[in-house]
Amino acid sequence: MIALPVFQRFDCHSCGYCCRHLVVTIDQGQRQAILQAGWERRIPDHPLFERYRLGGRRGWQLAHRPDGRCVFLGDDERCRLHAESGPQLKGPPNRMSPARGLKPLACRLYPFVPTPAPGGVAADLRFDCPSVAANRGRSCVAHRHEVAELSRQIGAVPLSRPPPWPGAGPLEEAELRALVAAFDGLLQRSALARRARLRACCGLLESLCQARVRRVRGPRWAELLSLLADEAAGAATRPVMTPVPTRAGRLFRQWLFLHAVADEPADLRAGPLGRLQRSWRRYRQARRFVACRGLVPQVAGDWPVTSFEAVDAVQPAQDDDLEPLCRAMRVKLQAYAFAGPAYYRYDLAAGLTALVLMPAVAGWLARLEAVGGGRDRINSQDLLAGLRRTHHTFGVSPAFARLSERWRMRALARPGVPFALLGAYGP
C-alpha cells in the first residue's frame, strides 16, 4: 500500500493543463505499441512523437501541435488514448485483441509522484495541477489502489537510508519522522495565523542549523524538536522586519529565476543553435533578476510588461488565502519529498531550506500575477497561480540537481536569512 495525504483532495477535471505543458517521455516499447495500434493513420496531419534531448539524454516524447496541445488531446479536452483504449497497458495489440491501455505511464501517474518513505512508499502531488492546487475532488485516499499499482509498475521502493543532517550523519527513521512531525505540527497550529506558521517553520529551521545536532540524537532529538518548535511558534507572533543581506538576496533571486524558467515540450526538440540561443537569452534574463531593477524580463509569454519595482509594491495576501501554501508544504513533508532521493538527494538542512523558501518564490510570482491583473494586492487566485508556477519546476527541473544549488541552499540557511527572504518576497 501507499501513504497518501488525507487532507489533500484531487480528481481530474479535464482542464487539459498537463496535456499542454508537460513533457511526456516514453520508452521504445510504448512508442511501438502506439504505432502498431494504427494511430499514425488516425492522426495523419501531425507526427505522433518527437525526439528530445535533456541533460545529455536522448529519447522520445509525445508530440505537441503548434498551439501547444498534445497530439492526442481531443476537442473535448480528453486524452484520446485514454478514452479509446483505457488507462492501463494490458499487452501488445493484435488482430484478435485491439490495442488497449496505450496511455503513457507518466500521464497515468500525474499529478501523483510516488516517493521513498521510511517503511514504505508515500505519494507527493504536483501542485501545478489546477485541481490539486485548488483542493478539488475526493480525498486522495480514494485513489489509493490506483496509485499503489502505478507505484509498483515504476518500481517505487521504501527509503533505504534517511538523508543526513550536515555534521551529524544520516538520521534514524524515528528521528526523521520526528523532524517531519515538528514542521508539520507548526503548519497545523490553529493558534497561529497562517503567515505566522510559515515564519515559525523558518525559525525552527534556523534554530536547528545552529544546534549541535550530533549531540542530541535518539530520545533527546524529539525533545529538542519540541522545545525549538515551541520557541519558533512564540517568536513567529512577533514579526521583525529584517533587511535581506545583499549576497543572500542575489542568491535567492537566482534561485527564483530558475523556478520561473520552465522547458515547454517545444524547447526540448530545439536543435543545437536553438539551444544555444535559449541559453544565452536565459543568461541575460538571470542577470536582470540578480540586479532586480528595471523591466522584468519576459521569461514566459504570458508575463505582463512591468518593472521589478511595481512587483515589489504589491501588497501581501489576506491570511486565509495562504491555505494552499501551507497545504503544499504539508504534502511535501508527509511524502518525505523535500530531501534525499525524492529531492535531488539534498541533505535535510538544504532540503528544508528549499521547502521553507518555497512560499517566497510563490509570493513573488503571485505579485507578478496581480500586476498582470491590475491589482495592488495579492488575491486568492493570484496566490494559486504563483503556487502552480512554482510547482511546475519545484522538485522537477534538473537545474536544481546541480551541486551549486545545494550550496546555495546552505548559504541561505544562515541565521535570519529565511525570515528576511520570507518577509521581503513572501505572500
PDB file of N, CA and C in Angstrom, residues 300-354:
ATOM      1  N   ALA A 300       8.298  34.138 -19.515  1.00  0.00           N
ATOM      2  CA  ALA A 300       7.196  33.368 -20.104  1.00  0.00           C
ATOM      3  C   ALA A 300       6.353  34.301 -20.958  1.00  0.00           C
ATOM      4  N   GLY A 301       5.715  33.742 -21.957  1.00  0.00           N
ATOM      5  CA  GLY A 301       4.957  34.558 -22.894  1.00  0.00           C
ATOM      6  C   GLY A 301       3.781  35.279 -22.280  1.00  0.00           C
ATOM      7  N   ASP A 302       3.240  34.759 -21.170  1.00  0.00           N
ATOM      8  CA  ASP A 302       2.067  35.389 -20.565  1.00  0.00           C
ATOM      9  C   ASP A 302       2.421  36.334 -19.419  1.00  0.00           C
ATOM     10  N   TRP A 303       3.719  36.610 -19.218  1.00  0.00           N
ATOM     11  CA  TRP A 303       4.100  37.558 -18.173  1.00  0.00           C
ATOM     12  C   TRP A 303       3.764  38.979 -18.617  1.00  0.00           C
ATOM     13  N   PRO A 304       3.289  39.821 -17.678  1.00  0.00           N
ATOM     14  CA  PRO A 304       2.996  41.214 -18.047  1.00  0.00           C
ATOM     15  C   PRO A 304       4.273  42.018 -18.244  1.00  0.00           C
ATOM     16  N   VAL A 305       4.176  43.084 -19.015  1.00  0.00           N
ATOM     17  CA  VAL A 305       5.293  44.028 -19.164  1.00  0.00           C
ATOM     18  C   VAL A 305       5.243  44.959 -17.954  1.00  0.00           C
ATOM     19  N   THR A 306       6.183  44.806 -17.058  1.00  0.00           N
ATOM     20  CA  THR A 306       6.194  45.581 -15.826  1.00  0.00           C
ATOM     21  C   THR A 306       7.619  45.668 -15.293  1.00  0.00           C
ATOM     22  N   SER A 307       7.759  46.346 -14.174  1.00  0.00           N
ATOM     23  CA  SER A 307       9.083  46.525 -13.578  1.00  0.00           C
ATOM     24  C   SER A 307       9.177  45.757 -12.268  1.00  0.00           C
ATOM     25  N   PHE A 308      10.408  45.492 -11.833  1.00  0.00           N
ATOM     26  CA  PHE A 308      10.611  44.853 -10.541  1.00  0.00           C
ATOM     27  C   PHE A 308      10.047  45.728  -9.424  1.00  0.00           C
ATOM     28  N   GLU A 309      10.163  47.044  -9.576  1.00  0.00           N
ATOM     29  CA  GLU A 309       9.656  47.956  -8.553  1.00  0.00           C
ATOM     30  C   GLU A 309       8.138  47.844  -8.423  1.00  0.00           C
ATOM     31  N   ALA A 310       7.428  47.676  -9.539  1.00  0.00           N
ATOM     32  CA  ALA A 310       5.968  47.536  -9.494  1.00  0.00           C
ATOM     33  C   ALA A 310       5.568  46.229  -8.822  1.00  0.00           C
ATOM     34  N   VAL A 311       6.318  45.164  -9.094  1.00  0.00           N
ATOM     35  CA  VAL A 311       6.025  43.873  -8.459  1.00  0.00           C
ATOM     36  C   VAL A 311       6.240  43.972  -6.947  1.00  0.00           C
ATOM     37  N   ASP A 312       7.328  44.601  -6.533  1.00  0.00           N
ATOM     38  CA  ASP A 312       7.619  44.723  -5.109  1.00  0.00           C
ATOM     39  C   ASP A 312       6.576  45.563  -4.369  1.00  0.00           C
ATOM     40  N   ALA A 313       5.903  46.456  -5.087  1.00  0.00           N
ATOM     41  CA  ALA A 313       4.935  47.353  -4.447  1.00  0.00           C
ATOM     42  C   ALA A 313       3.594  46.686  -4.164  1.00  0.00           C
ATOM     43  N   VAL A 314       3.344  45.505  -4.715  1.00  0.00           N
ATOM     44  CA  VAL A 314       2.078  44.808  -4.491  1.00  0.00           C
ATOM     45  C   VAL A 314       1.968  44.379  -3.024  1.00  0.00           C
ATOM     46  N   GLN A 315       0.794  44.582  -2.431  1.00  0.00           N
ATOM     47  CA  GLN A 315       0.577  44.275  -1.026  1.00  0.00           C
ATOM     48  C   GLN A 315       0.360  42.773  -0.811  1.00  0.00           C
ATOM     49  N   PRO A 316       0.706  42.261   0.392  1.00  0.00           N
ATOM     50  CA  PRO A 316       0.552  40.825   0.653  1.00  0.00           C
ATOM     51  C   PRO A 316      -0.909  40.383   0.635  1.00  0.00           C
ATOM     52  N   ALA A 317      -1.085  39.072   0.564  1.00  0.00           N
ATOM     53  CA  ALA A 317      -2.424  38.480   0.543  1.00  0.00           C
ATOM     54  C   ALA A 317      -3.036  38.471   1.936  1.00  0.00           C
ATOM     55  N   GLN A 318      -4.344  38.277   1.985  1.00  0.00           N
ATOM     56  CA  GLN A 318      -5.019  38.050   3.257  1.00  0.00           C
ATOM     57  C   GLN A 318      -4.550  36.714   3.835  1.00  0.00           C
ATOM     58  N   ASP A 319      -4.586  36.601   5.151  1.00  0.00           N
ATOM     59  CA  ASP A 319      -4.031  35.414   5.793  1.00  0.00           C
ATOM     60  C   ASP A 319      -4.743  34.135   5.368  1.00  0.00           C
ATOM     61  N   ASP A 320      -6.067  34.185   5.219  1.00  0.00           N
ATOM     62  CA  ASP A 320      -6.808  32.979   4.845  1.00  0.00           C
ATOM     63  C   ASP A 320      -6.412  32.471   3.464  1.00  0.00           C
ATOM     64  N   ASP A 321      -5.922  33.376   2.607  1.00  0.00           N
ATOM     65  CA  ASP A 321      -5.553  32.971   1.249  1.00  0.00           C
ATOM     66  C   ASP A 321      -4.269  32.146   1.210  1.00  0.00           C
ATOM     67  N   LEU A 322      -3.560  32.065   2.346  1.00  0.00           N
ATOM     68  CA  LEU A 322      -2.306  31.320   2.387  1.00  0.00           C
ATOM     69  C   LEU A 322      -2.512  29.821   2.595  1.00  0.00           C
ATOM     70  N   GLU A 323      -3.756  29.384   2.707  1.00  0.00           N
ATOM     71  CA  GLU A 323      -4.026  27.962   2.958  1.00  0.00           C
ATOM     72  C   GLU A 323      -3.365  27.025   1.951  1.00  0.00           C
ATOM     73  N   PRO A 324      -3.427  27.309   0.627  1.00  0.00           N
ATOM     74  CA  PRO A 324      -2.785  26.381  -0.321  1.00  0.00           C
ATOM     75  C   PRO A 324      -1.285  26.229  -0.096  1.00  0.00           C
ATOM     76  N   LEU A 325      -0.605  27.305   0.322  1.00  0.00           N
ATOM     77  CA  LEU A 325       0.829  27.217   0.574  1.00  0.00           C
ATOM     78  C   LEU A 325       1.125  26.280   1.735  1.00  0.00           C
ATOM     79  N   CYS A 326       0.392  26.454   2.826  1.00  0.00           N
ATOM     80  CA  CYS A 326       0.598  25.571   3.984  1.00  0.00           C
ATOM     81  C   CYS A 326       0.279  24.129   3.618  1.00  0.00           C
ATOM     82  N   ARG A 327      -0.762  23.928   2.825  1.00  0.00           N
ATOM     83  CA  ARG A 327      -1.143  22.576   2.420  1.00  0.00           C
ATOM     84  C   ARG A 327      -0.073  21.950   1.537  1.00  0.00           C
ATOM     85  N   ALA A 328       0.473  22.730   0.608  1.00  0.00           N
ATOM     86  CA  ALA A 328       1.517  22.207  -0.273  1.00  0.00           C
ATOM     87  C   ALA A 328       2.750  21.792   0.523  1.00  0.00           C
ATOM     88  N   MET A 329       3.115  22.580   1.520  1.00  0.00           N
ATOM     89  CA  MET A 329       4.268  22.236   2.339  1.00  0.00           C
ATOM     90  C   MET A 329       4.002  20.982   3.149  1.00  0.00           C
ATOM     91  N   ARG A 330       2.781  20.834   3.645  1.00  0.00           N
ATOM     92  CA  ARG A 330       2.443  19.629   4.418  1.00  0.00           C
ATOM     93  C   ARG A 330       2.500  18.379   3.544  1.00  0.00           C
ATOM     94  N   VAL A 331       2.045  18.492   2.299  1.00  0.00           N
ATOM     95  CA  VAL A 331       2.114  17.346   1.382  1.00  0.00           C
ATOM     96  C   VAL A 331       3.569  16.949   1.158  1.00  0.00           C
ATOM     97  N   LYS A 332       4.439  17.932   0.932  1.00  0.00           N
ATOM     98  CA  LYS A 332       5.854  17.643   0.724  1.00  0.00           C
ATOM     99  C   LYS A 332       6.462  16.970   1.958  1.00  0.00           C
ATOM    100  N   LEU A 333       6.105  17.458   3.123  1.00  0.00           N
ATOM    101  CA  LEU A 333       6.651  16.891   4.352  1.00  0.00           C
ATOM    102  C   LEU A 333       6.196  15.458   4.550  1.00  0.00           C
ATOM    103  N   GLN A 334       4.899  15.225   4.435  1.00  0.00           N
ATOM    104  CA  GLN A 334       4.370  13.886   4.708  1.00  0.00           C
ATOM    105  C   GLN A 334       4.794  12.872   3.654  1.00  0.00           C
ATOM    106  N   ALA A 335       5.163  13.346   2.466  1.00  0.00           N
ATOM    107  CA  ALA A 335       5.657  12.435   1.428  1.00  0.00           C
ATOM    108  C   ALA A 335       7.175  12.287   1.476  1.00  0.00           C
ATOM    109  N   TYR A 336       7.839  12.986   2.417  1.00  0.00           N
ATOM    110  CA  TYR A 336       9.303  12.970   2.505  1.00  0.00           C
ATOM    111  C   TYR A 336       9.920  13.379   1.164  1.00  0.00           C
ATOM    112  N   ALA A 337       9.261  14.355   0.518  1.00  0.00           N
ATOM    113  CA  ALA A 337       9.668  14.783  -0.816  1.00  0.00           C
ATOM    114  C   ALA A 337      10.434  16.093  -0.775  1.00  0.00           C
ATOM    115  N   PHE A 338      11.186  16.332   0.289  1.00  0.00           N
ATOM    116  CA  PHE A 338      11.924  17.587   0.429  1.00  0.00           C
ATOM    117  C   PHE A 338      13.424  17.362   0.561  1.00  0.00           C
ATOM    118  N   ALA A 339      13.860  16.125   0.573  1.00  0.00           N
ATOM    119  CA  ALA A 339      15.287  15.816   0.704  1.00  0.00           C
ATOM    120  C   ALA A 339      15.506  14.375   0.269  1.00  0.00           C
ATOM    121  N   GLY A 340      16.768  13.970   0.212  1.00  0.00           N
ATOM    122  CA  GLY A 340      17.081  12.588  -0.139  1.00  0.00           C
ATOM    123  C   GLY A 340      16.733  12.257  -1.573  1.00  0.00           C
ATOM    124  N   PRO A 341      16.424  10.997  -1.867  1.00  0.00           N
ATOM    125  CA  PRO A 341      16.189  10.577  -3.249  1.00  0.00           C
ATOM    126  C   PRO A 341      14.976  11.241  -3.897  1.00  0.00           C
ATOM    127  N   ALA A 342      14.041  11.763  -3.094  1.00  0.00           N
ATOM    128  CA  ALA A 342      12.855  12.408  -3.659  1.00  0.00           C
ATOM    129  C   ALA A 342      13.103  13.868  -4.018  1.00  0.00           C
ATOM    130  N   TYR A 343      14.244  14.445  -3.583  1.00  0.00           N
ATOM    131  CA  TYR A 343      14.537  15.840  -3.897  1.00  0.00           C
ATOM    132  C   TYR A 343      16.030  15.995  -4.162  1.00  0.00           C
ATOM    133  N   TYR A 344      16.454  15.464  -5.297  1.00  0.00           N
ATOM    134  CA  TYR A 344      17.813  15.660  -5.808  1.00  0.00           C
ATOM    135  C   TYR A 344      18.899  15.191  -4.839  1.00  0.00           C
ATOM    136  N   ARG A 345      18.559  14.340  -3.878  1.00  0.00           N
ATOM    137  CA  ARG A 345      19.497  13.825  -2.871  1.00  0.00           C
ATOM    138  C   ARG A 345      20.100  14.946  -2.018  1.00  0.00           C
ATOM    139  N   TYR A 346      19.328  15.979  -1.770  1.00  0.00           N
ATOM    140  CA  TYR A 346      19.754  17.032  -0.854  1.00  0.00           C
ATOM    141  C   TYR A 346      19.823  16.470   0.564  1.00  0.00           C
ATOM    142  N   ASP A 347      20.733  17.026   1.390  1.00  0.00           N
ATOM    143  CA  ASP A 347      20.686  16.687   2.807  1.00  0.00           C
ATOM    144  C   ASP A 347      19.482  17.388   3.432  1.00  0.00           C
ATOM    145  N   LEU A 348      19.182  17.059   4.681  1.00  0.00           N
ATOM    146  CA  LEU A 348      17.954  17.542   5.294  1.00  0.00           C
ATOM    147  C   LEU A 348      17.947  19.057   5.478  1.00  0.00           C
ATOM    148  N   ALA A 349      19.081  19.634   5.832  1.00  0.00           N
ATOM    149  CA  ALA A 349      19.120  21.078   6.039  1.00  0.00           C
ATOM    150  C   ALA A 349      18.882  21.826   4.731  1.00  0.00           C
ATOM    151  N   ALA A 350      19.543  21.393   3.657  1.00  0.00           N
ATOM    152  CA  ALA A 350      19.362  22.055   2.360  1.00  0.00           C
ATOM    153  C   ALA A 350      17.941  21.860   1.841  1.00  0.00           C
ATOM    154  N   GLY A 351      17.410  20.642   1.983  1.00  0.00           N
ATOM    155  CA  GLY A 351      16.057  20.367   1.509  1.00  0.00           C
ATOM    156  C   GLY A 351      15.004  21.154   2.264  1.00  0.00           C
ATOM    157  N   LEU A 352      15.159  21.250   3.586  1.00  0.00           N
ATOM    158  CA  LEU A 352      14.197  22.018   4.382  1.00  0.00           C
ATOM    159  C   LEU A 352      14.302  23.509   4.070  1.00  0.00           C
ATOM    160  N   THR A 353      15.501  23.980   3.763  1.00  0.00           N
ATOM    161  CA  THR A 353      15.652  25.383   3.367  1.00  0.00           C
ATOM    162  C   THR A 353      14.876  25.658   2.094  1.00  0.00           C
ATOM    163  N   ALA A 354      15.007  24.770   1.113  1.00  0.00           N
ATOM    164  CA  ALA A 354      14.239  24.934  -0.126  1.00  0.00           C
ATOM    165  C   ALA A 354      12.743  24.924   0.165  1.00  0.00           C
TER     166      ALA A 354
END
